[in-house]
Tab-separated table of C-alpha atoms in Angstrom:
chain	number	residue	atom	x	y	z
A	1	LEU	CA	82.386	91.993	95.962
A	2	PRO	CA	79.335	89.680	95.642
A	3	VAL	CA	80.886	87.129	98.037
A	4	PHE	CA	82.042	89.899	100.399
A	5	LYS	CA	78.520	91.352	100.449
A	6	TYR	CA	76.823	87.974	100.952
A	7	CYS	CA	79.084	86.935	103.839
A	8	LEU	CA	78.697	90.188	105.759
A	9	LYS	CA	74.918	90.178	105.329
A	10	GLN	CA	74.847	86.587	106.645
A	11	GLY	CA	77.153	87.373	109.575
A	12	ILE	CA	79.978	85.210	108.219
A	13	ASP	CA	83.530	86.315	109.039
A	14	VAL	CA	85.598	87.243	105.979
A	15	ALA	CA	89.329	86.646	105.516
A	16	LEU	CA	89.834	89.326	102.864
A	17	ALA	CA	92.664	88.569	100.427
A	18	ASN	CA	91.401	90.903	97.691
A	19	LYS	CA	92.218	94.587	98.196
A	20	GLU	CA	90.204	95.532	95.093
A	21	ALA	CA	86.963	94.817	96.980
A	22	MET	CA	87.702	97.679	99.385
A	23	VAL	CA	89.193	99.939	96.695
A	24	CYS	CA	86.181	99.654	94.386
A	25	GLY	CA	83.570	99.084	97.093
A	26	GLY	CA	84.651	102.102	99.135
A	27	SER	CA	81.868	103.568	101.274
A	28	LEU	CA	79.448	100.805	100.202
A	29	ALA	CA	81.816	98.135	101.539
A	30	ARG	CA	82.439	100.189	104.697
A	31	GLU	CA	78.686	100.491	105.284
A	32	LEU	CA	78.321	96.709	105.012
A	33	MET	CA	81.077	96.247	107.598
A	34	ASP	CA	79.517	98.780	109.968
A	35	ASN	CA	76.134	97.042	109.802
A	36	SER	CA	77.385	93.467	110.165
A	37	GLN	CA	78.234	91.398	113.225
A	38	ALA	CA	80.893	89.622	111.187
A	39	SER	CA	84.600	90.454	111.280
A	40	VAL	CA	86.785	91.303	108.290
A	41	LEU	CA	90.314	89.948	108.737
A	42	PRO	CA	92.876	91.191	106.189
A	43	VAL	CA	95.027	88.605	104.413
A	44	ASP	CA	97.770	90.943	103.241
A	45	SER	CA	101.105	91.610	104.916
A	46	GLU	CA	100.637	95.365	105.355
A	47	SER	CA	96.945	95.351	106.284
A	48	TYR	CA	97.418	92.408	108.644
A	49	ALA	CA	100.295	94.273	110.329
A	50	ILE	CA	98.069	97.342	110.825
A	51	PHE	CA	95.280	95.110	112.154
A	52	GLU	CA	97.737	93.610	114.663
A	53	CYS	CA	99.033	97.020	115.764
A	54	LEU	CA	95.525	98.372	116.302
A	55	ALA	CA	94.440	95.270	118.239
A	56	GLY	CA	90.932	96.570	118.898
A	57	ARG	CA	92.043	100.051	119.986
A	58	ASN	CA	89.735	103.008	119.483
A	59	GLN	CA	90.304	104.660	116.092
A	60	ASP	CA	90.374	108.058	117.832
A	61	THR	CA	93.753	107.144	119.321
A	62	VAL	CA	95.351	106.758	115.864
A	63	GLU	CA	97.488	109.628	114.578
A	64	LYS	CA	98.527	107.992	111.309
A	65	ILE	CA	99.127	104.725	109.536
A	66	LEU	CA	102.704	104.216	108.343
A	67	LEU	CA	102.367	101.956	105.322
A	68	THR	CA	105.678	100.354	104.386
A	69	ALA	CA	106.810	99.667	100.820
A	70	SER	CA	109.909	97.864	99.604
A	71	GLY	CA	110.273	100.375	96.777
A	72	GLY	CA	110.338	97.582	94.201
A	73	PRO	CA	113.182	96.699	91.829
A	74	PHE	CA	113.488	100.220	90.375
A	75	ARG	CA	113.708	102.233	93.595
A	76	SER	CA	117.222	103.485	92.768
A	77	TRP	CA	116.870	103.629	88.962
A	78	PRO	CA	116.898	107.040	87.241
A	79	ARG	CA	113.521	108.070	85.833
A	80	GLU	CA	114.872	108.368	82.278
A	81	LYS	CA	115.362	104.573	82.151
A	82	PHE	CA	111.758	103.732	83.005
A	83	ASP	CA	110.402	103.761	79.438
A	84	ALA	CA	112.816	100.954	78.512
A	85	ILE	CA	111.902	98.633	81.418
A	86	THR	CA	110.869	95.164	80.226
A	87	PRO	CA	108.344	92.784	81.813
A	88	GLU	CA	111.213	90.411	82.657
A	89	GLN	CA	112.959	93.135	84.658
A	90	ALA	CA	109.771	94.264	86.380
A	91	LEU	CA	108.947	90.707	87.477
A	92	LYS	CA	112.136	90.457	89.590
A	93	HIS	CA	110.950	91.690	92.976
A	94	PRO	CA	113.789	92.061	95.500
A	95	ASN	CA	111.972	90.587	98.533
A	96	TRP	CA	108.675	88.882	97.714
A	97	SER	CA	107.658	85.948	95.543
A	98	MET	CA	104.220	86.792	94.106
A	99	GLY	CA	102.051	86.439	91.018
A	100	LYS	CA	102.796	88.460	87.884
A	101	LYS	CA	100.071	91.101	88.295
A	102	ILE	CA	100.927	92.068	91.873
A	103	THR	CA	104.659	91.955	91.136
A	104	ILE	CA	104.211	94.545	88.365
A	105	ASP	CA	101.986	96.579	90.714
A	106	SER	CA	104.798	96.533	93.268
A	107	ALA	CA	107.294	97.707	90.637
A	108	THR	CA	105.105	100.696	89.694
A	109	LEU	CA	104.042	101.259	93.338
A	110	VAL	CA	100.424	101.032	92.161
A	111	ASN	CA	100.086	98.241	94.713
A	112	LYS	CA	100.920	100.723	97.458
A	113	GLY	CA	98.376	103.163	96.033
A	114	LEU	CA	95.726	100.434	96.167
A	115	GLU	CA	96.732	99.606	99.738
A	116	MET	CA	96.380	103.257	100.723
A	117	MET	CA	92.778	103.201	99.508
A	118	GLU	CA	92.090	99.764	100.980
A	119	ASN	CA	93.374	100.627	104.445
A	120	SER	CA	91.632	103.985	104.520
A	121	TRP	CA	88.265	102.202	104.190
A	122	LEU	CA	89.271	99.090	106.129
A	123	PHE	CA	90.355	100.969	109.266
A	124	GLY	CA	88.386	104.212	108.925
A	125	VAL	CA	91.487	106.403	108.622
A	126	PRO	CA	91.304	109.400	106.231
A	127	PRO	CA	93.829	109.560	103.346
A	128	GLU	CA	95.798	112.464	104.823
A	129	ARG	CA	96.653	110.262	107.826
A	130	ILE	CA	98.192	107.471	105.727
A	131	GLN	CA	101.903	107.870	105.019
A	132	VAL	CA	103.928	105.601	102.736
A	133	VAL	CA	107.386	104.734	104.057
A	134	VAL	CA	109.921	103.041	101.769
A	135	HIS	CA	111.578	100.276	103.793
A	136	ARG	CA	113.661	98.152	101.477
A	137	GLU	CA	114.255	95.231	103.875
A	138	SER	CA	110.488	94.435	104.067
A	139	VAL	CA	110.935	93.329	107.685
A	140	ILE	CA	108.572	95.881	109.204
A	141	HIS	CA	105.290	95.130	107.462
A	142	SER	CA	103.624	98.362	108.592
A	143	MET	CA	103.275	100.629	111.619
A	144	VAL	CA	100.700	102.710	113.459
A	145	GLU	CA	101.494	106.012	115.148
A	146	PHE	CA	99.169	106.910	118.005
A	147	ARG	CA	98.133	110.305	119.383
A	148	ASP	CA	100.817	110.086	122.098
A	149	HIS	CA	103.323	109.723	119.196
A	150	SER	CA	104.302	106.218	120.182
A	151	VAL	CA	104.694	103.922	117.165
A	152	MET	CA	103.821	100.242	117.086
A	153	ALA	CA	105.277	98.049	114.352
A	154	GLN	CA	104.753	94.462	113.298
A	155	MET	CA	107.981	92.733	112.248
A	156	ALA	CA	108.559	89.363	110.605
A	157	ALA	CA	110.318	87.750	107.672
A	158	PRO	CA	108.689	88.692	104.330
A	159	ASP	CA	106.438	85.640	104.071
A	160	MET	CA	102.721	85.724	103.215
A	161	ARG	CA	102.083	82.627	105.328
A	162	LEU	CA	102.094	84.841	108.414
A	163	ALA	CA	99.113	86.938	107.305
A	164	ILE	CA	97.263	83.892	105.947
A	165	SER	CA	97.752	81.880	109.133
A	166	GLY	CA	96.956	84.866	111.340
A	167	ALA	CA	93.661	85.607	109.626
A	168	LEU	CA	92.525	81.975	109.500
A	169	ALA	CA	93.479	81.173	113.105
A	170	TYR	CA	92.499	84.503	114.696
A	171	PRO	CA	92.528	85.150	117.621
A	172	GLU	CA	94.849	82.187	118.166
A	173	ARG	CA	98.492	82.168	117.068
A	174	GLY	CA	100.350	79.088	115.878
A	175	ASP	CA	103.307	77.990	113.824
A	176	ALA	CA	102.805	79.445	110.345
A	177	GLY	CA	105.978	77.919	108.925
A	178	VAL	CA	107.633	81.349	108.809
A	179	ALA	CA	111.384	81.531	109.493
A	180	PRO	CA	112.385	83.256	112.751
A	181	LEU	CA	113.477	86.871	112.447
A	182	ASP	CA	117.233	87.099	113.070
A	183	LEU	CA	117.873	90.738	113.941
A	184	PHE	CA	121.633	90.194	114.119
A	185	THR	CA	121.722	88.951	110.545
A	186	ILE	CA	119.540	91.840	109.361
A	187	GLY	CA	121.820	94.275	111.173
A	188	SER	CA	120.013	97.511	110.317
A	189	LEU	CA	116.748	98.848	108.934
A	190	HIS	CA	116.393	101.702	106.447
A	191	PHE	CA	113.561	104.157	105.781
A	192	GLU	CA	113.111	106.626	102.924
A	193	GLN	CA	110.459	108.973	101.636
A	194	PRO	CA	108.857	107.767	98.380
A	195	ASP	CA	109.754	109.630	95.195
A	196	PHE	CA	106.425	110.874	93.826
A	197	GLY	CA	108.168	112.138	90.692
A	198	LYS	CA	109.505	108.716	89.719
A	199	PHE	CA	106.435	106.848	90.971
A	200	PRO	CA	103.374	109.032	90.239
A	201	ALA	CA	100.991	106.163	91.133
A	202	LEU	CA	101.211	107.276	94.772
A	203	ARG	CA	100.205	110.850	93.985
A	204	MET	CA	97.375	109.540	91.792
A	205	ALA	CA	96.144	107.366	94.662
A	206	TYR	CA	95.832	110.403	96.933
A	207	ASP	CA	94.075	112.243	94.086
A	208	ALA	CA	91.685	109.306	93.618
A	209	MET	CA	90.781	109.205	97.307
A	210	GLU	CA	90.043	112.934	97.282
A	211	ALA	CA	88.076	112.788	94.001
A	212	GLY	CA	85.685	110.029	95.102
A	213	GLN	CA	84.694	106.450	94.389
A	214	ALA	CA	84.605	106.631	90.598
A	215	ALA	CA	88.218	107.829	90.538
A	216	ALA	CA	89.308	104.888	92.701
A	217	ILE	CA	87.518	102.457	90.373
A	218	ALA	CA	89.153	104.116	87.352
A	219	TYR	CA	92.561	103.807	89.044
A	220	ASN	CA	92.094	100.104	89.677
A	221	THR	CA	90.451	99.129	86.383
A	222	ALA	CA	92.843	101.110	84.178
A	223	ASN	CA	95.785	99.562	85.985
A	224	GLU	CA	94.465	96.037	85.375
A	225	VAL	CA	94.105	96.767	81.656
A	226	ALA	CA	97.510	98.455	81.417
A	227	VAL	CA	99.405	95.726	83.309
A	228	GLU	CA	97.932	93.021	81.100
A	229	ARG	CA	99.062	94.947	77.996
A	230	PHE	CA	102.522	95.597	79.469
A	231	LEU	CA	103.025	91.887	80.169
A	232	ARG	CA	102.134	91.147	76.517
A	233	GLY	CA	104.639	93.741	75.299
A	234	LYS	CA	101.893	96.041	73.973
A	235	LEU	CA	102.553	98.909	76.389
A	236	GLY	CA	105.597	100.547	77.982
A	237	PHE	CA	106.242	100.479	81.734
A	238	ALA	CA	105.621	104.218	82.254
A	239	ASP	CA	102.486	103.954	80.076
A	240	ILE	CA	100.827	102.126	82.969
A	241	TRP	CA	100.662	105.416	84.899
A	242	ARG	CA	99.598	107.325	81.802
A	243	THR	CA	96.725	104.902	81.246
A	244	ILE	CA	95.569	105.328	84.841
A	245	GLU	CA	95.736	109.107	84.551
A	246	THR	CA	93.707	109.061	81.323
A	247	ALA	CA	90.964	106.912	82.879
A	248	MET	CA	90.802	109.006	86.051
A	249	ARG	CA	90.482	112.212	84.044
A	250	LYS	CA	87.668	110.721	81.963
A	251	PHE	CA	85.581	108.977	84.648
A	252	SER	CA	86.207	110.674	88.022
A	253	GLY	CA	82.914	112.577	87.885
A	254	THR	CA	80.747	109.459	87.435
A	255	ALA	CA	78.176	108.824	90.176
A	256	VAL	CA	78.545	105.536	92.087
A	257	ARG	CA	75.561	104.818	94.323
A	258	SER	CA	75.275	101.018	94.257
A	259	PHE	CA	77.256	97.854	93.640
A	260	ALA	CA	75.623	97.650	90.208
A	261	ASP	CA	77.114	101.068	89.428
A	262	ILE	CA	80.580	99.707	90.253
A	263	TYR	CA	80.283	96.828	87.777
A	264	GLU	CA	78.812	99.101	85.110
A	265	LEU	CA	81.588	101.680	85.481
A	266	ASP	CA	84.278	98.987	85.419
A	267	GLY	CA	82.931	97.697	82.106
A	268	GLU	CA	82.636	101.202	80.665
A	269	ILE	CA	86.267	101.978	81.523
A	270	ARG	CA	87.454	98.745	79.904
A	271	ARG	CA	85.498	99.502	76.724
A	272	PHE	CA	86.920	103.031	76.630
A	273	LEU	CA	90.513	101.813	77.000
A	274	ARG	CA	90.036	99.201	74.279
């Protein structure tokens, strides 16, 4: 957040690879963007896809954002097996090669909850107009439905180099080293509704957006603490959601009026969970 704030105040374009800045910054980050001549270019497959689909169009033409999710490695697992999931199992993502923290977030679908919050602030779209779509091939990185009910999608191989290259070279497009998309090899694409019962992180994300900024900070901070404990074998997989729920219940009513308040609340949540 300090770097984000400095760059926008100085009119320096930001290639934003950290969704937590928008999640925790919320309206404060949005206000900075609205009062800056600088551009914020998302370096994330889903947010970059939405950015591409919007392509400078008026936000009033947007009906909803269709945010795609692979569903993670446990999409088809029964809920009763979740308490026995190990870090080794959770780190085996079916489509993406990522760091440990974000891979666990993808397994719990917390990552999608964070992206819901991020994209709501990033593109000025209210939470009720963001819909998560489980798309296990990870070929469509996200979509935008417009008021005429046409849908634009951005498709590519699941490779982060596309979003990185796109943000750094914008508005130019060059070879990002991404493999061509062979539709004949893919054959078909599948879409499912997310299971909020098995993956309550999505429901909690909607709750956090409705409850206000403190709830979003609690969601993010509690998840960071819980994932670190899970990776060390100190917490069960399903306990990640329970930790988030506990923090949200405790801190959702806290006032957040400045960036200093964000840092203070983050520290308070960490002390509470310890």
